[in-house]
Tab-separated table of C-alpha atoms and ligand atoms in Angstrom:
chain	number	residue	atom	x	y	z
N	1	UNK	CA	94.191	130.843	140.491
N	2	UNK	CA	94.669	130.325	136.613
N	3	UNK	CA	93.490	132.975	134.026
N	4	UNK	CA	91.113	132.153	131.505
N	5	UNK	CA	93.672	131.407	128.724
N	6	UNK	CA	95.926	129.262	131.041
N	7	UNK	CA	96.995	125.830	129.650
N	8	UNK	CA	98.117	123.008	132.281
N	9	UNK	CA	100.693	120.320	131.371
N	10	UNK	CA	101.438	117.881	133.771
N	11	UNK	CA	104.702	116.490	133.573
N	12	UNK	CA	108.203	118.616	133.035
N	13	UNK	CA	110.283	116.291	131.237
N	14	UNK	CA	111.541	117.186	127.659
N	15	UNK	CA	108.060	116.993	125.939
N	16	UNK	CA	106.176	118.967	129.058
N	17	UNK	CA	108.958	122.009	129.152
N	18	UNK	CA	109.047	122.387	125.250
N	19	UNK	CA	105.585	122.666	125.218
N	20	UNK	CA	105.514	125.176	127.721
N	21	UNK	CA	107.636	127.094	126.142
N	22	UNK	CA	106.013	126.695	122.663
N	23	UNK	CA	102.512	127.602	124.020
N	24	UNK	CA	103.483	130.569	125.981
N	25	UNK	CA	105.059	132.008	122.536
N	26	UNK	CA	101.604	132.345	121.461
N	27	UNK	CA	100.392	134.368	124.592
N	28	UNK	CA	99.027	131.641	126.687
N	29	UNK	CA	99.597	131.453	130.302
N	30	UNK	CA	101.093	127.931	131.138
N	31	UNK	CA	100.988	126.262	133.999
N	32	UNK	CA	103.293	123.130	134.492
N	33	UNK	CA	103.147	120.329	137.357
N	34	UNK	CA	105.896	117.831	137.826
N	35	UNK	CA	105.679	114.929	140.383
N	36	UNK	CA	109.592	115.134	141.031
N	37	UNK	CA	110.546	117.601	143.623
N	38	UNK	CA	113.800	118.208	142.035
N	39	UNK	CA	114.810	117.716	138.118
N	40	UNK	CA	117.868	116.523	138.612
N	41	UNK	CA	120.316	115.371	136.107
N	42	UNK	CA	119.372	112.065	135.195
N	43	UNK	CA	119.692	110.179	132.284
N	44	UNK	CA	122.187	110.246	129.558
N	45	UNK	CA	122.755	110.901	125.799
N	46	UNK	CA	119.923	112.252	123.738
N	47	UNK	CA	119.959	112.566	119.919
N	48	UNK	CA	118.498	115.656	118.127
N	49	UNK	CA	117.948	114.892	114.841
N	50	UNK	CA	117.164	117.816	112.740
N	51	UNK	CA	113.748	117.270	113.041
N	52	UNK	CA	114.085	118.331	116.622
N	53	UNK	CA	116.811	120.868	116.407
N	54	UNK	CA	114.895	123.302	114.429
N	55	UNK	CA	112.079	123.539	116.422
N	56	UNK	CA	114.209	123.985	119.452
N	57	UNK	CA	116.357	126.554	117.327
N	58	UNK	CA	113.162	128.386	116.447
N	59	UNK	CA	112.076	128.648	120.253
N	60	UNK	CA	115.620	131.044	120.428
N	61	UNK	CA	117.564	128.137	122.345
N	62	UNK	CA	120.459	127.980	119.819
N	63	UNK	CA	122.762	129.830	121.700
N	64	UNK	CA	122.369	127.797	124.991
N	65	UNK	CA	122.013	124.532	123.677
N	66	UNK	CA	125.420	124.934	121.526
N	67	UNK	CA	127.017	125.210	124.670
N	68	UNK	CA	126.278	121.397	125.573
N	69	UNK	CA	125.964	119.778	122.268
N	70	UNK	CA	128.121	117.956	119.996
N	71	UNK	CA	127.797	117.720	116.056
N	72	UNK	CA	128.469	114.179	115.227
N	73	UNK	CA	130.118	114.340	111.635
N	74	UNK	CA	129.049	110.581	111.216
N	75	UNK	CA	127.446	107.653	111.870
N	76	UNK	CA	129.531	104.694	111.567
N	77	UNK	CA	127.967	100.993	111.861
N	78	UNK	CA	130.355	98.062	112.923
N	79	UNK	CA	130.860	94.446	113.536
N	80	UNK	CA	131.490	93.868	116.914
N	81	UNK	CA	133.095	90.361	116.406
N	82	UNK	CA	135.300	91.938	113.440
N	83	UNK	CA	135.253	95.291	114.462
N	84	UNK	CA	135.071	96.200	110.101
N	85	UNK	CA	133.061	99.095	109.870
N	86	UNK	CA	130.056	97.957	107.679
N	87	UNK	CA	128.632	101.447	106.779
N	88	UNK	CA	129.357	105.161	107.458
N	89	UNK	CA	126.793	107.542	107.079
N	90	UNK	CA	127.460	111.532	106.725
N	91	UNK	CA	126.213	113.769	109.230
N	92	UNK	CA	127.525	117.362	110.286
N	93	UNK	CA	127.436	119.932	107.428
N	94	UNK	CA	126.306	117.309	105.200
N	95	UNK	CA	122.751	116.761	107.191
N	96	UNK	CA	122.806	120.276	108.123
N	97	UNK	CA	122.612	121.257	104.295
N	98	UNK	CA	120.239	118.228	103.269
N	99	UNK	CA	117.642	119.002	106.575
N	100	UNK	CA	118.421	122.763	107.243
N	101	UNK	CA	119.058	122.264	110.943
N	102	UNK	CA	121.813	120.736	112.284
N	103	UNK	CA	122.080	116.994	113.763
N	104	UNK	CA	123.226	117.105	117.754
N	105	UNK	CA	124.018	114.895	120.806
N	106	UNK	CA	123.446	115.868	124.211
N	107	UNK	CA	123.069	115.004	127.686
N	108	UNK	CA	119.531	114.673	128.676
N	109	UNK	CA	120.527	116.761	131.958
N	110	UNK	CA	121.918	119.444	129.746
N	111	UNK	CA	118.876	119.765	127.682
N	112	UNK	CA	116.462	119.738	130.403
N	113	UNK	CA	118.840	122.523	132.003
N	114	UNK	CA	118.370	124.553	128.834
N	115	UNK	CA	114.487	124.023	128.757
N	116	UNK	CA	114.345	124.917	132.432
N	117	UNK	CA	116.094	128.168	132.274
N	118	UNK	CA	113.874	129.305	129.913
N	119	UNK	CA	110.873	128.241	131.234
N	120	UNK	CA	111.650	129.774	134.493
N	121	UNK	CA	112.847	132.584	132.968
N	122	UNK	CA	109.351	133.327	131.215
N	123	UNK	CA	106.893	135.674	132.822
N	124	UNK	CA	103.755	133.467	131.794
N	125	UNK	CA	105.180	130.312	132.930
N	126	UNK	CA	104.657	129.033	136.439
N	127	UNK	CA	106.460	125.476	137.303
N	128	UNK	CA	105.531	123.761	140.342
N	129	UNK	CA	107.410	120.628	141.111
N	130	UNK	CA	106.647	118.221	143.812
N	131	UNK	CA	103.026	117.765	142.446
N	132	UNK	CA	101.522	115.286	140.820
N	133	UNK	CA	98.542	115.780	138.779
N	134	UNK	CA	96.233	112.681	139.357
N	135	UNK	CA	92.698	113.553	137.459
N	136	UNK	CA	91.128	115.696	135.504
N	137	UNK	CA	86.836	116.768	134.792
N	138	UNK	CA	86.311	118.662	131.956
N	139	UNK	CA	83.155	120.867	130.975
N	140	UNK	CA	82.238	123.369	128.278
N	141	UNK	CA	84.722	126.141	129.558
N	142	UNK	CA	87.542	124.405	130.282
N	143	UNK	CA	88.874	121.806	132.775
N	144	UNK	CA	89.992	121.280	136.536
N	145	UNK	CA	92.566	119.029	137.472
N	146	UNK	CA	93.142	117.503	140.756
N	147	UNK	CA	96.706	117.427	142.269
N	148	UNK	CA	98.825	116.517	145.035
N	149	UNK	CA	101.989	116.932	146.985
N	150	UNK	CA	103.127	115.410	150.014
N	151	UNK	CA	101.584	118.062	152.250
N	152	UNK	CA	98.366	118.777	150.507
N	153	UNK	CA	95.718	118.505	147.470
N	154	UNK	CA	95.100	121.053	145.355
N	155	UNK	CA	92.697	122.054	142.374
N	156	UNK	CA	93.518	124.161	139.431
N	157	UNK	CA	91.626	125.127	136.596
N	158	UNK	CA	92.926	126.105	133.034
N	159	UNK	CA	91.519	125.877	129.450
N	160	UNK	CA	93.357	122.832	128.224
N	161	UNK	CA	94.967	119.782	129.341
N	162	UNK	CA	98.282	118.373	128.312
N	163	UNK	CA	99.511	115.148	129.788
N	164	UNK	CA	102.882	115.110	129.087
N	165	UNK	CA	103.638	112.259	132.030
N	166	UNK	CA	105.752	109.838	130.424
N	167	UNK	CA	105.816	106.499	129.482
N	168	UNK	CA	104.157	105.326	132.887
N	169	UNK	CA	101.139	107.851	132.043
N	170	UNK	CA	98.708	107.708	134.850
N	171	UNK	CA	96.635	110.931	132.827
N	172	UNK	CA	96.383	108.526	129.864
N	173	UNK	CA	94.779	105.610	132.086
N	174	UNK	CA	92.010	108.617	132.845
N	175	UNK	CA	91.777	109.188	129.395
N	176	UNK	CA	90.460	105.440	129.103
N	177	UNK	CA	93.663	103.850	127.467
N	178	UNK	CA	93.473	101.125	130.229
N	179	UNK	CA	96.549	98.494	128.731
N	180	UNK	CA	99.580	98.657	130.173
N	181	UNK	CA	103.027	99.478	128.254
N	182	UNK	CA	104.341	96.579	126.206
N	183	UNK	CA	107.928	94.829	127.674
N	184	UNK	CA	110.298	94.308	125.083
N	185	UNK	CA	112.060	91.730	126.838
N	186	UNK	CA	115.370	93.754	126.947
N	187	UNK	CA	117.237	96.312	129.040
N	188	UNK	CA	119.500	99.259	128.379
N	189	UNK	CA	122.277	100.220	130.340
N	190	UNK	CA	124.032	103.477	130.306
N	191	UNK	CA	127.177	105.093	131.737
N	192	UNK	CA	129.400	108.032	131.067
N	193	UNK	CA	133.203	107.516	130.495
N	194	UNK	CA	135.328	110.277	130.249
N	195	UNK	CA	136.403	111.476	126.687
N	196	UNK	CA	140.013	111.576	128.115
N	197	UNK	CA	140.152	107.893	129.503
N	198	UNK	CA	139.414	106.419	126.139
N	199	UNK	CA	141.458	106.289	122.554
N	200	UNK	CA	141.197	109.499	120.525
N	201	UNK	CA	139.201	107.463	117.858
N	202	UNK	CA	136.580	106.377	120.331
N	203	UNK	CA	136.436	110.146	121.262
N	204	UNK	CA	135.579	111.372	117.515
N	205	UNK	CA	132.602	113.272	116.974
N	206	UNK	CA	130.907	110.409	115.526
N	207	UNK	CA	127.936	108.298	116.631
N	208	UNK	CA	129.163	104.417	116.646
N	209	UNK	CA	126.554	101.392	116.370
N	210	UNK	CA	127.982	98.070	116.921
N	211	UNK	CA	126.061	95.179	115.842
N	212	UNK	CA	126.696	91.866	117.467
N	213	UNK	CA	124.481	88.806	118.164
N	214	UNK	CA	121.491	89.491	120.048
N	215	UNK	CA	123.249	92.574	121.980
N	216	UNK	CA	124.268	95.986	120.272
N	217	UNK	CA	125.968	98.973	121.727
N	218	UNK	CA	126.022	102.703	120.814
N	219	UNK	CA	128.183	105.764	122.304
N	220	UNK	CA	128.694	109.070	120.708
N	221	UNK	CA	130.002	112.219	122.937
N	222	UNK	CA	128.330	114.576	124.558
N	223	UNK	CA	128.989	117.551	127.295
N	224	UNK	CA	131.113	119.469	124.814
N	225	UNK	CA	132.904	116.418	124.308
N	226	UNK	CA	134.273	115.873	127.406
N	227	UNK	CA	131.985	112.779	128.198
N	228	UNK	CA	131.222	109.391	125.917
N	229	UNK	CA	127.856	108.644	126.408
N	230	UNK	CA	127.626	104.579	126.328
N	231	UNK	CA	124.301	102.373	125.879
N	232	UNK	CA	124.579	98.755	125.581
N	233	UNK	CA	121.295	97.119	124.855
N	234	UNK	CA	120.902	93.231	125.753
N	235	UNK	CA	118.003	90.799	126.043
N	236	UNK	CA	116.580	90.147	129.230
N	237	UNK	CA	113.734	89.437	131.577
N	238	UNK	CA	114.444	92.184	134.017
N	239	UNK	CA	111.262	94.282	134.096
N	240	UNK	CA	111.461	96.891	136.867
N	241	UNK	CA	109.485	100.054	135.696
N	242	UNK	CA	112.195	103.193	136.182
N	243	UNK	CA	114.820	104.916	134.470
N	244	UNK	CA	117.697	104.550	136.559
N	245	UNK	CA	118.278	101.363	138.156
N	246	UNK	CA	122.286	100.554	139.535
N	247	UNK	CA	123.990	98.508	137.123
N	248	UNK	CA	127.175	96.307	137.793
N	249	UNK	CA	129.965	96.781	135.502
N	250	UNK	CA	131.201	92.926	135.650
N	251	UNK	CA	127.505	92.173	134.720
N	252	UNK	CA	127.196	94.436	131.259
N	253	UNK	CA	130.893	92.798	130.712
N	254	UNK	CA	130.215	89.443	130.809
N	255	UNK	CA	127.247	89.854	128.364
N	256	UNK	CA	129.708	91.417	125.906
N	257	UNK	CA	132.395	88.726	125.727
N	258	UNK	CA	135.325	87.857	123.555
N	259	UNK	CA	135.450	86.758	120.842
N	260	UNK	CA	131.906	87.527	119.941
N	261	UNK	CA	132.527	90.978	121.076
N	262	UNK	CA	136.280	92.255	119.939
N	263	UNK	CA	138.957	94.667	122.091
N	264	UNK	CA	138.035	97.784	121.148
N	265	UNK	CA	134.117	97.983	121.954
N	266	UNK	CA	134.919	96.030	125.171
N	267	UNK	CA	137.203	98.638	125.935
N	268	UNK	CA	134.701	101.141	126.087
N	269	UNK	CA	132.349	99.019	128.258
N	270	UNK	CA	135.303	98.808	130.631
N	271	UNK	CA	136.061	102.016	130.869
N	272	UNK	CA	132.917	104.103	132.805
N	273	UNK	CA	132.820	102.718	136.691
N	274	UNK	CA	129.435	103.555	137.230
N	275	UNK	CA	126.428	102.058	135.369
N	276	UNK	CA	122.410	102.320	135.126
N	277	UNK	CA	119.831	100.505	133.378
N	278	UNK	CA	116.551	100.909	132.512
N	279	UNK	CA	114.175	97.685	130.988
N	280	UNK	CA	112.713	98.621	127.889
N	281	UNK	CA	108.592	99.172	127.187
N	282	UNK	CA	106.563	100.677	124.440
N	283	UNK	CA	103.348	100.589	123.308
N	284	UNK	CA	101.233	100.225	120.128
N	285	UNK	CA	100.051	103.244	118.206
N	286	UNK	CA	96.961	104.609	119.565
N	287	UNK	CA	93.682	105.340	117.380
N	288	UNK	CA	92.768	107.995	119.619
N	289	UNK	CA	94.663	110.291	122.104
N	290	UNK	CA	92.776	112.781	123.776
N	291	UNK	CA	89.035	113.828	124.760
N	292	UNK	CA	87.535	117.285	124.909
N	293	UNK	CA	90.160	120.450	126.024
N	294	UNK	CA	92.581	117.167	127.096
N	295	UNK	CA	95.164	115.296	124.882
N	296	UNK	CA	98.761	113.566	125.352
N	297	UNK	CA	101.883	114.210	124.462
N	298	UNK	CA	105.467	112.316	124.159
N	299	UNK	CA	105.899	109.270	125.538
N	300	UNK	CA	102.906	109.911	127.300
N	301	UNK	CA	101.112	109.131	123.797
N	302	UNK	CA	103.587	107.311	121.784
N	303	UNK	CA	106.410	105.978	123.869
N	304	UNK	CA	108.885	104.147	121.508
N	305	UNK	CA	111.802	101.818	121.593
N	306	UNK	CA	115.266	103.456	121.506
N	307	UNK	CA	116.610	101.874	118.656
N	308	UNK	CA	115.642	105.040	116.502
N	309	UNK	CA	116.810	107.790	118.628
N	310	UNK	CA	113.339	109.650	118.086
N	311	UNK	CA	111.862	109.649	121.891
N	312	UNK	CA	112.882	113.206	122.530
N	313	UNK	CA	112.451	114.549	119.095
N	314	UNK	CA	109.064	113.240	118.549
N	315	UNK	CA	107.820	114.873	122.129
N	316	UNK	CA	109.862	118.041	120.797
N	317	UNK	CA	107.785	117.776	117.388
N	318	UNK	CA	104.557	117.327	119.522
N	319	UNK	CA	105.190	120.322	121.369
N	320	UNK	CA	105.410	122.648	118.460
N	321	UNK	CA	102.345	121.358	116.445
N	322	UNK	CA	100.215	121.431	119.466
N	323	UNK	CA	100.999	125.185	120.182
N	324	UNK	CA	100.886	126.438	116.570
N	325	UNK	CA	96.859	124.695	116.836
N	326	UNK	CA	96.112	126.233	119.934
N	327	UNK	CA	97.239	129.192	118.230
N	328	UNK	CA	95.016	128.116	115.435
N	329	UNK	CA	91.952	128.032	117.164
N	330	UNK	CA	92.748	130.402	120.451
N	331	UNK	CA	88.897	130.046	121.738
N	332	UNK	CA	88.395	126.367	120.840
N	333	UNK	CA	90.968	124.157	122.534
N	334	UNK	CA	89.201	121.059	122.006
N	335	UNK	CA	88.819	121.259	118.264
N	336	UNK	CA	92.784	122.224	118.598
N	337	UNK	CA	93.555	119.053	120.531
N	338	UNK	CA	91.375	116.947	118.040
N	339	UNK	CA	93.895	118.603	115.117
N	340	UNK	CA	96.957	118.416	116.677
N	341	UNK	CA	96.247	114.747	117.290
N	342	UNK	CA	95.167	114.230	113.672
N	343	UNK	CA	98.396	115.818	112.601
N	344	UNK	CA	100.561	113.729	114.803
N	345	UNK	CA	98.867	110.545	114.560
N	346	UNK	CA	100.327	109.007	111.284
N	347	UNK	CA	103.989	110.142	111.915
N	348	UNK	CA	104.685	109.257	115.575
N	349	UNK	CA	103.028	105.653	114.635
N	350	UNK	CA	105.508	105.365	112.053
N	351	UNK	CA	107.939	106.275	114.252
N	352	UNK	CA	107.128	103.774	117.204
N	353	UNK	CA	107.053	100.723	113.966
N	354	UNK	CA	110.354	101.854	112.714
N	355	UNK	CA	112.325	101.827	116.470
N	356	UNK	CA	110.332	98.252	116.752
N	357	UNK	CA	111.685	97.125	113.304
N	358	UNK	CA	114.905	98.737	114.014
N	359	UNK	CA	115.072	96.661	116.948
N	360	UNK	CA	114.578	93.487	115.183
N	361	UNK	CA	117.501	94.249	112.886
N	362	UNK	CA	120.088	95.640	115.362
N	363	UNK	CA	120.027	92.214	117.203
N	364	UNK	CA	119.995	89.688	114.685
N	365	UNK	CA	122.201	86.547	114.876
N	366	UNK	CA	123.290	84.212	112.182
N	367	UNK	CA	121.806	84.207	108.653
N	368	UNK	CA	120.048	87.373	109.478
N	369	UNK	CA	123.386	89.334	110.559
N	370	UNK	CA	124.917	88.066	107.451
N	371	UNK	CA	122.357	89.426	105.202
N	372	UNK	CA	122.397	92.742	107.272
N	373	UNK	CA	126.245	93.145	106.654
N	374	UNK	CA	125.544	92.612	102.600
N	375	UNK	CA	122.595	95.278	102.919
N	376	UNK	CA	124.638	97.518	104.717
N	377	UNK	CA	127.478	97.287	102.880
N	378	UNK	CA	125.847	97.629	99.565
N	379	UNK	CA	123.747	100.642	100.456
N	380	UNK	CA	126.391	102.996	101.238
N	381	UNK	CA	126.563	106.019	103.363
N	382	UNK	CA	124.471	108.960	101.617
N	383	UNK	CA	121.627	106.343	100.834
N	384	UNK	CA	121.768	105.149	104.087
N	385	UNK	CA	120.781	108.666	105.185
N	386	UNK	CA	118.278	109.457	102.822
N	387	UNK	CA	116.233	106.393	104.025
N	388	UNK	CA	115.923	108.628	106.918
N	389	UNK	CA	114.815	111.940	105.017
N	390	UNK	CA	110.816	111.279	106.148
N	391	UNK	CA	112.189	111.820	109.793
N	392	UNK	CA	115.025	114.378	109.526
N	393	UNK	CA	113.812	116.244	106.641
N	394	UNK	CA	110.194	117.090	108.819
N	395	UNK	CA	108.975	120.770	109.470
N	396	UNK	CA	106.303	121.849	111.953
N	397	UNK	CA	104.136	123.098	108.695
D	401	FAD	C1	114.407	110.917	135.031
D	401	FAD	C2	114.358	110.178	133.719
D	401	FAD	C3	115.585	109.993	132.788
D	401	FAD	C4	115.605	109.466	131.070
D	401	FAD	N1	116.533	109.020	130.962
D	401	FAD	C5	116.654	108.491	129.914
D	401	FAD	C6	117.862	108.028	128.843
D	401	FAD	O1	119.102	108.208	129.835
D	401	FAD	N2	117.768	107.681	127.803
D	401	FAD	C7	116.584	107.871	126.393
D	401	FAD	O2	116.816	107.677	125.826
D	401	FAD	N3	115.382	108.474	127.597
D	401	FAD	C8	115.611	108.644	129.019
D	401	FAD	N4	114.424	109.285	129.600
D	401	FAD	C9	113.117	109.203	128.606
D	401	FAD	C10	113.054	110.636	127.589
D	401	FAD	O3	113.561	111.307	128.346
D	401	FAD	C11	111.778	110.237	126.879
D	401	FAD	O4	111.766	109.200	126.193
D	401	FAD	C12	111.642	111.663	125.899
D	401	FAD	O5	112.665	112.376	126.342
D	401	FAD	C13	110.377	112.186	125.694
D	401	FAD	O6	110.105	112.539	126.952
D	401	FAD	P1	108.986	113.134	127.490
D	401	FAD	O7	108.727	114.593	128.147
D	401	FAD	O8	107.455	112.586	127.017
D	401	FAD	O9	108.583	112.311	128.804
D	401	FAD	P2	109.423	112.243	129.985
D	401	FAD	O10	110.707	112.828	130.079
D	401	FAD	O11	109.996	110.846	130.720
D	401	FAD	O12	108.827	113.258	131.403
D	401	FAD	C14	107.946	112.943	131.853
D	401	FAD	C15	107.837	113.734	133.355
D	401	FAD	O13	106.607	113.259	133.983
D	401	FAD	C16	106.436	113.344	135.335
D	401	FAD	N5	105.348	113.115	135.802
D	401	FAD	C17	104.823	111.786	135.488
D	401	FAD	N6	104.033	111.607	135.970
D	401	FAD	C18	103.229	112.740	136.501
D	401	FAD	C19	102.079	113.268	136.974
D	401	FAD	N7	100.819	112.403	136.946
D	401	FAD	N8	102.112	114.407	137.144
D	401	FAD	C20	102.784	115.451	137.082
D	401	FAD	N9	104.231	114.946	136.580
D	401	FAD	C21	104.467	113.822	135.944
D	401	FAD	C22	107.887	112.664	135.348
D	401	FAD	O14	108.474	113.169	136.556
D	401	FAD	C23	108.606	113.205	134.303
D	401	FAD	O15	109.462	114.352	134.468
D	401	FAD	C24	114.322	109.293	130.684
D	401	FAD	C25	112.804	110.074	131.682
D	401	FAD	C26	113.217	110.429	132.780
D	401	FAD	C27	111.625	111.014	132.869
């Protein structure tokens, strides 16, 4: 079925879809499988920092994305108890000038829909939903995957396999990485509040980060500003895998009690009716990712905690680098994979570690929280942004 130049991608998440578009641009055929029978509008906000937005724009998606994104003008860091602003880092035009691409926030469903429309419109990409890739074997000429739908089993052949099958990747296991994800003993609660139900300053185009003791809160507008994405992260032993368990508003409000949480953040938490939650997991960086013409991409390779807001961005970066390496070594996909991995390992490991570190800092209590306040107020906005130059200033090269 597949042509001699078909690359197979397992997983049509943010990473898999971006990789399909980036690889097809270089003249390869691409076949994408996703186990989900429909790619529904699941998830909430995702941050597209300049390192990611520049890639999506280069793929020709800027116009479509601009219909959905919000460009926050600043990052505001607040003390949950006093509501005092501890730091403001400029984003908007300042970040765009500094990094050469915009800082955007978007609903995950909108991002996936824009990618999906482009994939469906591309003559060299075939997307098959409701098919789970279960195994693969490779030889000198390429790779054969074994997949299954509720009705049938199938095999497909290609020149290379990209496992973009997310945090719980089974193909990662088939590549010999048997360790389970590491449970972070925290749960992220997410909800969308109608913007017009909130006071004007909470609707402003800004990323807001509230620091409390052993809990924090992030909110920013999505869907062109009509909805406010709210994410509340608390310590918890609940550890079920998955992205979308139902959560009770009363339960999350009880975790963000007065006086430790002042009226404004509590008003944000009280606004949405429906909540969903997911248990947080990550993994330690891998020394080696793939084998032969098979490799990992996105969360399957380097899942990270959400404290750096880089899960989607790192998957998008992976896609751009992998496509370029495949184009550079058209007839040698296995060599292209190793070069891609070599290019990505250190950077993604740095992001994983930085996310973990932020997680510790965000949830400090007592003296630690006091020191954090001192450091934040002393550092000031522009310098706070400059600390992320290594992250946001990155280009695919
Ligand atoms: C439904 C869903 C909701 C999410 N919601 C949020 C959110 O609200 N906030 C947030 O920060 N992050 C969320 N994420 C995670 C976020 O999208 C990723 O961290 C990030 O975008 C990296 O993307 P990825 O492509 O590597 O993995 P993902 O976006 O997780 O995509 C992996 C894809 O692989 C598919 N898949 C898995 N196994 C197989 C297989 N064996 N064969 C074929 N297909 C397979 C899955 O169905 C999924 O579509 C969500 C992920 C999913 C899948």
